[in-house]
PDB file of C-alpha atoms in Angstrom:
ATOM      1  CA  MET U   1       5.534   1.814   7.014  1.00  0.00           C
ATOM      2  CA  ALA U   2       2.260   2.668   6.271  1.00  0.00           C
ATOM      3  CA  GLU U   3      -0.593   0.485   7.536  1.00  0.00           C
ATOM      4  CA  LEU U   4      -1.583  -2.221   4.880  1.00  0.00           C
ATOM      5  CA  PHE U   5      -5.114  -1.815   3.606  1.00  0.00           C
ATOM      6  CA  TRP U   6      -7.084  -5.138   3.253  1.00  0.00           C
ATOM      7  CA  PRO U   7     -10.639  -5.042   2.408  1.00  0.00           C
ATOM      8  CA  SER U   8     -13.158  -6.582   4.505  1.00  0.00           C
ATOM      9  CA  ASP U   9     -15.046  -9.846   3.411  1.00  0.00           C
ATOM     10  CA  GLU U  10     -18.338  -7.720   3.086  1.00  0.00           C
ATOM     11  CA  GLN U  11     -16.383  -5.161   0.640  1.00  0.00           C
ATOM     12  CA  TRP U  12     -14.700  -8.153  -1.091  1.00  0.00           C
ATOM     13  CA  GLN U  13     -18.388  -9.590  -1.549  1.00  0.00           C
ATOM     14  CA  ALA U  14     -19.421  -6.595  -3.101  1.00  0.00           C
ATOM     15  CA  ILE U  15     -16.352  -6.308  -5.831  1.00  0.00           C
ATOM     16  CA  ALA U  16     -15.859 -10.122  -6.756  1.00  0.00           C
ATOM     17  CA  PRO U  17     -19.090 -10.334  -9.018  1.00  0.00           C
ATOM     18  CA  PHE U  18     -17.324  -7.501 -11.195  1.00  0.00           C
ATOM     19  CA  MET U  19     -13.917  -9.015 -11.272  1.00  0.00           C
ATOM     20  CA  PRO U  20     -12.394 -10.495 -14.778  1.00  0.00           C
ATOM     21  CA  THR U  21     -12.583 -14.229 -14.834  1.00  0.00           C
ATOM     22  CA  ASN U  22     -10.578 -16.902 -16.851  1.00  0.00           C
ATOM     23  CA  GLN U  23      -7.681 -14.933 -16.906  1.00  0.00           C
ATOM     24  CA  PRO U  24      -4.394 -16.504 -18.277  1.00  0.00           C
ATOM     25  CA  GLY U  25      -1.308 -17.209 -16.302  1.00  0.00           C
ATOM     26  CA  ALA U  26      -0.226 -20.441 -14.989  1.00  0.00           C
ATOM     27  CA  HIS U  27       1.060 -18.855 -11.695  1.00  0.00           C
ATOM     28  CA  ARG U  28      -1.609 -15.843 -11.342  1.00  0.00           C
ATOM     29  CA  LYS U  29      -1.390 -13.830  -8.169  1.00  0.00           C
ATOM     30  CA  ASP U  30      -4.836 -14.002  -6.720  1.00  0.00           C
ATOM     31  CA  ASP U  31      -6.808 -11.081  -7.567  1.00  0.00           C
ATOM     32  CA  ARG U  32      -7.779 -10.180  -4.107  1.00  0.00           C
ATOM     33  CA  THR U  33      -4.458  -9.727  -2.930  1.00  0.00           C
ATOM     34  CA  ILE U  34      -3.271  -7.592  -6.015  1.00  0.00           C
ATOM     35  CA  LEU U  35      -6.376  -5.540  -5.724  1.00  0.00           C
ATOM     36  CA  SER U  36      -5.698  -4.841  -1.995  1.00  0.00           C
ATOM     37  CA  GLY U  37      -2.104  -3.501  -2.916  1.00  0.00           C
ATOM     38  CA  ILE U  38      -4.013  -0.874  -5.603  1.00  0.00           C
ATOM     39  CA  PRO U  39      -5.875   1.070  -2.744  1.00  0.00           C
ATOM     40  CA  HIS U  40      -3.057   1.110  -0.457  1.00  0.00           C
ATOM     41  CA  VAL U  41      -1.012   2.950  -3.167  1.00  0.00           C
ATOM     42  CA  ILE U  42      -3.989   5.118  -3.593  1.00  0.00           C
ATOM     43  CA  LYS U  43      -4.193   5.946   0.090  1.00  0.00           C
ATOM     44  CA  SER U  44      -0.590   5.945   1.136  1.00  0.00           C
ATOM     45  CA  GLY U  45       0.303   8.032  -1.935  1.00  0.00           C
ATOM     46  CA  CYS U  46       3.612   5.877  -2.300  1.00  0.00           C
ATOM     47  CA  ARG U  47       5.256   5.073  -5.752  1.00  0.00           C
ATOM     48  CA  TRP U  48       4.201   2.051  -7.783  1.00  0.00           C
ATOM     49  CA  LYS U  49       7.440   0.197  -6.935  1.00  0.00           C
ATOM     50  CA  ASP U  50       7.409   0.944  -3.341  1.00  0.00           C
ATOM     51  CA  CYS U  51       3.864  -0.915  -2.901  1.00  0.00           C
ATOM     52  CA  PRO U  52       4.603  -3.578  -0.016  1.00  0.00           C
ATOM     53  CA  SER U  53       5.714  -7.067  -0.998  1.00  0.00           C
ATOM     54  CA  ALA U  54       2.665  -8.323   1.182  1.00  0.00           C
ATOM     55  CA  TYR U  55       0.635  -7.577  -2.055  1.00  0.00           C
ATOM     56  CA  GLY U  56       3.143  -9.355  -4.217  1.00  0.00           C
ATOM     57  CA  PRO U  57       5.489  -7.868  -6.871  1.00  0.00           C
ATOM     58  CA  PRO U  58       4.806  -4.250  -7.366  1.00  0.00           C
ATOM     59  CA  THR U  59       5.126  -4.786 -10.978  1.00  0.00           C
ATOM     60  CA  THR U  60       2.332  -7.091 -11.117  1.00  0.00           C
ATOM     61  CA  VAL U  61       0.085  -4.663  -9.107  1.00  0.00           C
ATOM     62  CA  TYR U  62       0.978  -1.643 -11.384  1.00  0.00           C
ATOM     63  CA  ASN U  63       0.372  -3.909 -14.570  1.00  0.00           C
ATOM     64  CA  ARG U  64      -2.862  -5.224 -13.412  1.00  0.00           C
ATOM     65  CA  PHE U  65      -4.453  -1.813 -12.478  1.00  0.00           C
ATOM     66  CA  ASN U  66      -2.967  -0.391 -15.530  1.00  0.00           C
ATOM     67  CA  ARG U  67      -4.542  -3.369 -17.987  1.00  0.00           C
ATOM     68  CA  TRP U  68      -7.742  -3.080 -15.914  1.00  0.00           C
ATOM     69  CA  SER U  69      -7.952   0.831 -16.388  1.00  0.00           C
ATOM     70  CA  ARG U  70      -7.520   0.357 -19.936  1.00  0.00           C
ATOM     71  CA  ARG U  71     -10.564  -2.100 -20.146  1.00  0.00           C
ATOM     72  CA  ARG U  72     -12.613   0.561 -18.121  1.00  0.00           C
ATOM     73  CA  PHE U  73     -13.072  -2.049 -15.387  1.00  0.00           C
ATOM     74  CA  TRP U  74     -13.110   0.341 -12.295  1.00  0.00           C
ATOM     75  CA  THR U  75     -15.342   2.676 -14.271  1.00  0.00           C
ATOM     76  CA  SER U  76     -17.812  -0.216 -14.959  1.00  0.00           C
ATOM     77  CA  MET U  77     -17.738  -1.471 -11.647  1.00  0.00           C
ATOM     78  CA  LEU U  78     -18.657   2.055 -10.259  1.00  0.00           C
ATOM     79  CA  ALA U  79     -21.271   2.816 -12.768  1.00  0.00           C
ATOM     80  CA  ALA U  80     -23.026  -0.664 -12.034  1.00  0.00           C
ATOM     81  CA  LEU U  81     -22.862   0.099  -8.070  1.00  0.00           C
ATOM     82  CA  ALA U  82     -24.545   3.600  -8.513  1.00  0.00           C
ATOM     83  CA  LYS U  83     -27.220   2.425 -11.182  1.00  0.00           C
ATOM     84  CA  ALA U  84     -28.082  -0.308  -8.441  1.00  0.00           C
ATOM     85  CA  GLY U  85     -28.172   1.995  -5.685  1.00  0.00           C
ATOM     86  CA  TRP U  86     -28.969   5.576  -7.368  1.00  0.00           C
ATOM     87  CA  SER U  87     -31.501   7.875  -5.767  1.00  0.00           C
ATOM     88  CA  GLY U  88     -31.737  10.986  -7.658  1.00  0.00           C
ATOM     89  CA  GLU U  89     -34.564  13.002  -5.984  1.00  0.00           C
ATOM     90  CA  ALA U  90     -31.844  15.694  -5.311  1.00  0.00           C
ATOM     91  CA  ALA U  91     -28.549  15.431  -6.792  1.00  0.00           C
ATOM     92  CA  ALA U  92     -25.529  17.762  -6.299  1.00  0.00           C
ATOM     93  CA  LEU U  93     -22.860  18.672  -8.870  1.00  0.00           C
ATOM     94  CA  ASP U  94     -19.476  20.498  -8.253  1.00  0.00           C
ATOM     95  CA  ALA U  95     -16.185  20.203  -9.337  1.00  0.00           C
ATOM     96  CA  THR U  96     -12.608  20.521  -7.869  1.00  0.00           C
ATOM     97  CA  ASP U  97      -8.989  20.788  -8.934  1.00  0.00           C
ATOM     98  CA  VAL U  98      -5.899  18.441  -8.409  1.00  0.00           C
ATOM     99  CA  LYS U  99      -2.516  19.734  -9.003  1.00  0.00           C
ATOM    100  CA  ALA U 100      -0.582  17.714 -11.746  1.00  0.00           C
ATOM    101  CA  GLN U 101       2.966  17.176 -10.502  1.00  0.00           C
ATOM    102  CA  ARG U 102       5.845  16.922 -13.263  1.00  0.00           C
ATOM    103  CA  ALA U 103       5.814  13.070 -13.434  1.00  0.00           C
ATOM    104  CA  ALA U 104       2.111  13.271 -14.863  1.00  0.00           C
ATOM    105  CA  HIS U 105       3.579  14.985 -17.942  1.00  0.00           C
ATOM    106  CA  GLY U 106       4.883  13.237 -20.955  1.00  0.00           C
ATOM    107  CA  ALA U 107       2.318  10.755 -21.766  1.00  0.00           C
ATOM    108  CA  LYS U 108       2.514   9.400 -25.514  1.00  0.00           C
ATOM    109  CA  GLY U 109      -0.281  10.207 -27.793  1.00  0.00           C
ATOM    110  CA  ASP U 110      -2.748  13.161 -26.802  1.00  0.00           C
ATOM    111  CA  ARG U 111      -0.486  15.591 -25.148  1.00  0.00           C
ATOM    112  CA  HIS U 112      -3.213  17.104 -22.915  1.00  0.00           C
ATOM    113  CA  GLN U 113      -4.499  14.001 -21.134  1.00  0.00           C
ATOM    114  CA  ALA U 114      -6.898  16.207 -19.147  1.00  0.00           C
ATOM    115  CA  ILE U 115      -4.162  18.681 -17.829  1.00  0.00           C
ATOM    116  CA  GLY U 116      -4.552  22.017 -18.444  1.00  0.00           C
ATOM    117  CA  PRO U 117      -3.308  25.504 -17.065  1.00  0.00           C
ATOM    118  CA  SER U 118      -5.135  27.473 -14.221  1.00  0.00           C
ATOM    119  CA  ARG U 119      -3.944  29.710 -11.475  1.00  0.00           C
ATOM    120  CA  ALA U 120      -2.743  27.267  -9.347  1.00  0.00           C
ATOM    121  CA  GLY U 121      -0.604  26.054 -12.178  1.00  0.00           C
ATOM    122  CA  PRO U 122      -1.094  22.809 -14.195  1.00  0.00           C
ATOM    123  CA  THR U 123      -4.231  21.038 -13.064  1.00  0.00           C
ATOM    124  CA  THR U 124      -6.725  18.164 -13.669  1.00  0.00           C
ATOM    125  CA  GLU U 125     -10.367  19.312 -12.795  1.00  0.00           C
ATOM    126  CA  ILE U 126     -12.626  16.359 -11.192  1.00  0.00           C
ATOM    127  CA  HIS U 127     -16.491  16.853 -11.677  1.00  0.00           C
ATOM    128  CA  VAL U 128     -18.770  14.801  -9.535  1.00  0.00           C
ATOM    129  CA  LEU U 129     -22.726  14.095  -9.375  1.00  0.00           C
ATOM    130  CA  THR U 130     -23.706  12.849  -6.111  1.00  0.00           C
ATOM    131  CA  ASP U 131     -27.259  11.699  -5.436  1.00  0.00           C
ATOM    132  CA  VAL U 132     -29.551  12.440  -2.626  1.00  0.00           C
ATOM    133  CA  ILE U 133     -27.517  10.784   0.180  1.00  0.00           C
ATOM    134  CA  GLY U 134     -24.189  11.795  -1.000  1.00  0.00           C
ATOM    135  CA  ARG U 135     -23.063   8.658  -2.938  1.00  0.00           C
ATOM    136  CA  PRO U 136     -20.852   9.510  -6.075  1.00  0.00           C
ATOM    137  CA  GLY U 137     -22.649   8.555  -9.494  1.00  0.00           C
ATOM    138  CA  VAL U 138     -20.737  10.185 -12.080  1.00  0.00           C
ATOM    139  CA  ILE U 139     -17.001  10.906 -12.494  1.00  0.00           C
ATOM    140  CA  HIS U 140     -15.972  13.088 -15.425  1.00  0.00           C
ATOM    141  CA  LEU U 141     -12.380  14.587 -15.972  1.00  0.00           C
ATOM    142  CA  THR U 142     -11.348  17.566 -17.814  1.00  0.00           C
ATOM    143  CA  PRO U 143      -8.317  19.996 -17.822  1.00  0.00           C
ATOM    144  CA  GLY U 144      -8.208  22.668 -15.298  1.00  0.00           C
ATOM    145  CA  ASN U 145      -8.985  25.449 -17.287  1.00  0.00           C
ATOM    146  CA  ALA U 146     -12.242  23.963 -18.498  1.00  0.00           C
ATOM    147  CA  SER U 147     -15.556  25.974 -17.582  1.00  0.00           C
ATOM    148  CA  ASP U 148     -17.590  24.015 -14.984  1.00  0.00           C
ATOM    149  CA  VAL U 149     -21.014  25.292 -16.374  1.00  0.00           C
ATOM    150  CA  LYS U 150     -20.184  24.199 -20.208  1.00  0.00           C
ATOM    151  CA  THR U 151     -18.924  20.782 -18.915  1.00  0.00           C
ATOM    152  CA  ALA U 152     -22.233  20.241 -17.073  1.00  0.00           C
ATOM    153  CA  PRO U 153     -24.390  18.609 -19.725  1.00  0.00           C
ATOM    154  CA  ALA U 154     -21.755  16.015 -20.181  1.00  0.00           C
ATOM    155  CA  VAL U 155     -21.848  15.225 -16.618  1.00  0.00           C
ATOM    156  CA  LEU U 156     -25.495  14.921 -16.495  1.00  0.00           C
ATOM    157  CA  ALA U 157     -25.895  12.817 -19.403  1.00  0.00           C
ATOM    158  CA  GLN U 158     -24.159  10.165 -17.545  1.00  0.00           C
ATOM    159  CA  ALA U 159     -26.167  10.163 -14.744  1.00  0.00           C
ATOM    160  CA  PRO U 160     -27.006   6.605 -13.588  1.00  0.00           C
ATOM    161  CA  GLY U 161     -30.475   7.320 -13.185  1.00  0.00           C
ATOM    162  CA  PRO U 162     -33.246  10.157 -13.058  1.00  0.00           C
ATOM    163  CA  VAL U 163     -32.339  13.787 -11.484  1.00  0.00           C
ATOM    164  CA  ARG U 164     -35.515  15.677 -10.408  1.00  0.00           C
ATOM    165  CA  ARG U 165     -33.691  18.289  -8.868  1.00  0.00           C
ATOM    166  CA  LEU U 166     -30.174  19.383  -9.186  1.00  0.00           C
ATOM    167  CA  ILE U 167     -28.063  21.485  -6.692  1.00  0.00           C
ATOM    168  CA  ALA U 168     -25.040  23.379  -7.904  1.00  0.00           C
ATOM    169  CA  ASP U 169     -22.952  26.501  -6.900  1.00  0.00           C
ATOM    170  CA  LYS U 170     -23.243  29.823  -8.659  1.00  0.00           C
ATOM    171  CA  GLY U 171     -20.428  28.976 -10.973  1.00  0.00           C
ATOM    172  CA  TYR U 172     -23.205  26.958 -12.647  1.00  0.00           C
ATOM    173  CA  ASP U 173     -25.427  29.997 -13.239  1.00  0.00           C
ATOM    174  CA  ALA U 174     -26.239  30.478 -16.790  1.00  0.00           C
ATOM    175  CA  ASP U 175     -29.596  31.211 -18.623  1.00  0.00           C
ATOM    176  CA  TRP U 176     -28.877  28.557 -21.347  1.00  0.00           C
ATOM    177  CA  LEU U 177     -28.213  25.678 -18.518  1.00  0.00           C
ATOM    178  CA  ARG U 178     -31.384  26.513 -16.553  1.00  0.00           C
ATOM    179  CA  GLN U 179     -33.541  26.613 -19.529  1.00  0.00           C
ATOM    180  CA  ASP U 180     -31.975  23.303 -20.863  1.00  0.00           C
ATOM    181  CA  LEU U 181     -32.552  21.602 -17.533  1.00  0.00           C
ATOM    182  CA  ARG U 182     -36.211  22.746 -16.631  1.00  0.00           C
ATOM    183  CA  GLN U 183     -37.230  21.740 -20.419  1.00  0.00           C
ATOM    184  CA  GLN U 184     -35.868  17.969 -19.117  1.00  0.00           C
ATOM    185  CA  GLY U 185     -38.124  18.475 -16.058  1.00  0.00           C
ATOM    186  CA  LEU U 186     -35.201  19.370 -13.791  1.00  0.00           C
ATOM    187  CA  SER U 187     -35.998  21.568 -10.568  1.00  0.00           C
ATOM    188  CA  VAL U 188     -32.845  24.093 -10.560  1.00  0.00           C
ATOM    189  CA  VAL U 189     -31.360  24.947  -7.033  1.00  0.00           C
ATOM    190  CA  ILE U 190     -28.617  27.232  -8.660  1.00  0.00           C
ATOM    191  CA  PRO U 191     -27.858  30.804  -6.828  1.00  0.00           C
ATOM    192  CA  GLY U 192     -27.249  33.574  -9.139  1.00  0.00           C
ATOM    193  CA  THR U 193     -24.136  35.504  -9.495  1.00  0.00           C
ATOM    194  CA  ARG U 194     -23.609  39.179  -8.461  1.00  0.00           C
ATOM    195  CA  ALA U 195     -23.475  40.254 -12.124  1.00  0.00           C
ATOM    196  CA  ARG U 196     -27.219  39.489 -12.645  1.00  0.00           C
ATOM    197  CA  LYS U 197     -29.447  42.549 -12.828  1.00  0.00           C
ATOM    198  CA  ARG U 198     -32.429  40.524 -11.995  1.00  0.00           C
ATOM    199  CA  LYS U 199     -32.010  38.466  -8.683  1.00  0.00           C
ATOM    200  CA  ILE U 200     -32.568  34.299  -8.637  1.00  0.00           C
ATOM    201  CA  ARG U 201     -35.253  33.074  -6.486  1.00  0.00           C
ATOM    202  CA  LEU U 202     -33.159  30.640  -4.276  1.00  0.00           C
ATOM    203  CA  ASP U 203     -34.649  27.641  -2.118  1.00  0.00           C
ATOM    204  CA  LYS U 204     -31.953  28.114   0.606  1.00  0.00           C
ATOM    205  CA  ARG U 205     -33.160  25.241   2.450  1.00  0.00           C
ATOM    206  CA  ARG U 206     -32.608  22.995  -0.177  1.00  0.00           C
ATOM    207  CA  TYR U 207     -29.335  24.739  -1.452  1.00  0.00           C
ATOM    208  CA  ARG U 208     -27.964  23.333   2.005  1.00  0.00           C
ATOM    209  CA  ASP U 209     -27.553  19.596   0.782  1.00  0.00           C
ATOM    210  CA  ARG U 210     -24.756  20.781  -1.681  1.00  0.00           C
ATOM    211  CA  TRP U 211     -22.619  19.898   1.229  1.00  0.00           C
ATOM    212  CA  ARG U 212     -22.867  16.440   0.192  1.00  0.00           C
ATOM    213  CA  VAL U 213     -20.615  16.803  -2.897  1.00  0.00           C
ATOM    214  CA  GLU U 214     -18.315  18.999  -0.862  1.00  0.00           C
ATOM    215  CA  ALA U 215     -17.918  16.079   1.600  1.00  0.00           C
ATOM    216  CA  VAL U 216     -17.116  13.919  -1.045  1.00  0.00           C
ATOM    217  CA  PHE U 217     -14.193  15.629  -2.344  1.00  0.00           C
ATOM    218  CA  CYS U 218     -13.029  16.175   1.460  1.00  0.00           C
ATOM    219  CA  ARG U 219     -13.084  12.434   1.717  1.00  0.00           C
ATOM    220  CA  LEU U 220     -11.786  11.840  -1.849  1.00  0.00           C
ATOM    221  CA  LYS U 221      -8.766  13.882  -1.020  1.00  0.00           C
ATOM    222  CA  ASP U 222      -7.658  11.843   1.852  1.00  0.00           C
ATOM    223  CA  PHE U 223      -6.302   9.771  -1.086  1.00  0.00           C
ATOM    224  CA  ARG U 224      -3.055  11.141  -1.497  1.00  0.00           C
ATOM    225  CA  ARG U 225      -2.306   9.573  -4.987  1.00  0.00           C
ATOM    226  CA  ILE U 226      -5.689  11.394  -5.862  1.00  0.00           C
ATOM    227  CA  ALA U 227      -5.242  14.688  -4.153  1.00  0.00           C
ATOM    228  CA  THR U 228      -2.049  15.085  -6.285  1.00  0.00           C
ATOM    229  CA  ARG U 229      -1.810  13.816  -9.615  1.00  0.00           C
ATOM    230  CA  TYR U 230       1.141  11.695 -10.671  1.00  0.00           C
ATOM    231  CA  GLU U 231      -0.666   9.580 -13.397  1.00  0.00           C
ATOM    232  CA  LYS U 232       0.546  10.512 -16.848  1.00  0.00           C
ATOM    233  CA  ARG U 233      -2.576   9.232 -18.863  1.00  0.00           C
ATOM    234  CA  ALA U 234      -5.756  10.144 -18.025  1.00  0.00           C
ATOM    235  CA  THR U 235      -7.349   6.793 -18.197  1.00  0.00           C
ATOM    236  CA  ASN U 236      -5.151   5.792 -15.434  1.00  0.00           C
ATOM    237  CA  ASP U 237      -6.146   8.806 -13.236  1.00  0.00           C
ATOM    238  CA  LEU U 238     -10.066   8.594 -14.132  1.00  0.00           C
ATOM    239  CA  ALA U 239      -9.390   4.717 -12.857  1.00  0.00           C
ATOM    240  CA  MET U 240      -7.376   6.159  -9.752  1.00  0.00           C
ATOM    241  CA  VAL U 241     -10.365   8.462  -9.017  1.00  0.00           C
ATOM    242  CA  THR U 242     -13.147   6.088  -9.723  1.00  0.00           C
ATOM    243  CA  LEU U 243     -11.610   3.446  -7.398  1.00  0.00           C
ATOM    244  CA  GLY U 244     -11.419   5.903  -4.545  1.00  0.00           C
ATOM    245  CA  MET U 245     -14.995   6.738  -5.228  1.00  0.00           C
ATOM    246  CA  THR U 246     -15.933   2.787  -5.127  1.00  0.00           C
ATOM    247  CA  MET U 247     -14.076   2.685  -1.687  1.00  0.00           C
ATOM    248  CA  LEU U 248     -16.340   5.377  -0.420  1.00  0.00           C
ATOM    249  CA  TRP U 249     -19.616   3.421  -1.562  1.00  0.00           C
ATOM    250  CA  LEU U 250     -18.360   0.586   0.372  1.00  0.00           C
ATOM    251  CA  THR U 251     -17.476   2.025   3.622  1.00  0.00           C
TER     252      THR U 251
END
């Protein structure tokens, strides 16, 4: 059996102010116990029905996760943490693909649910903006075939605070994006592609700080239910990724 996850008192003190209050139910299971079961599922990669009984009935663990996901509780919690601690002197932007398993297909309603074809098969792309010390501030999901550079404005529009300098790889090299960012007063640290006739001057020293967003992806994919997508609905998948990012904030 996988080692059980229990948040420390310090972690719970940071989470508790965001917890829903006045919830119905005469014999409602303690939120701290239930919430501990959700990261366990994310970290271990187990099915919801295989969640250890120490966290309460697996159905209760899933239902509470699902209900809080619909209410955008997880994204609101990360947004509040990011806004309070955001340091945007230099922000790094990047995206990573996650393979969507067969179980992730078949959701009712919008048939795409942030899943699209790519070279690796059906995937979801996770776009992340981190601050100067590598803390995630924005998470944005798109189908795997979405363009990174075209998605960049939507990600930057969600920044929890001002950004003075943006660091990104050559996948974001586009004249229109550079111009838009400079008009907003941002310093651009993005290398040019080989197809460019005129070379782009790149501040290589500052470009090295792009490792921070790569490090976030490495740590995020230690959570098995995030490294491989099983959630049918994009709202639930976003909530799962957000909760993983929140745990990075609190560790």
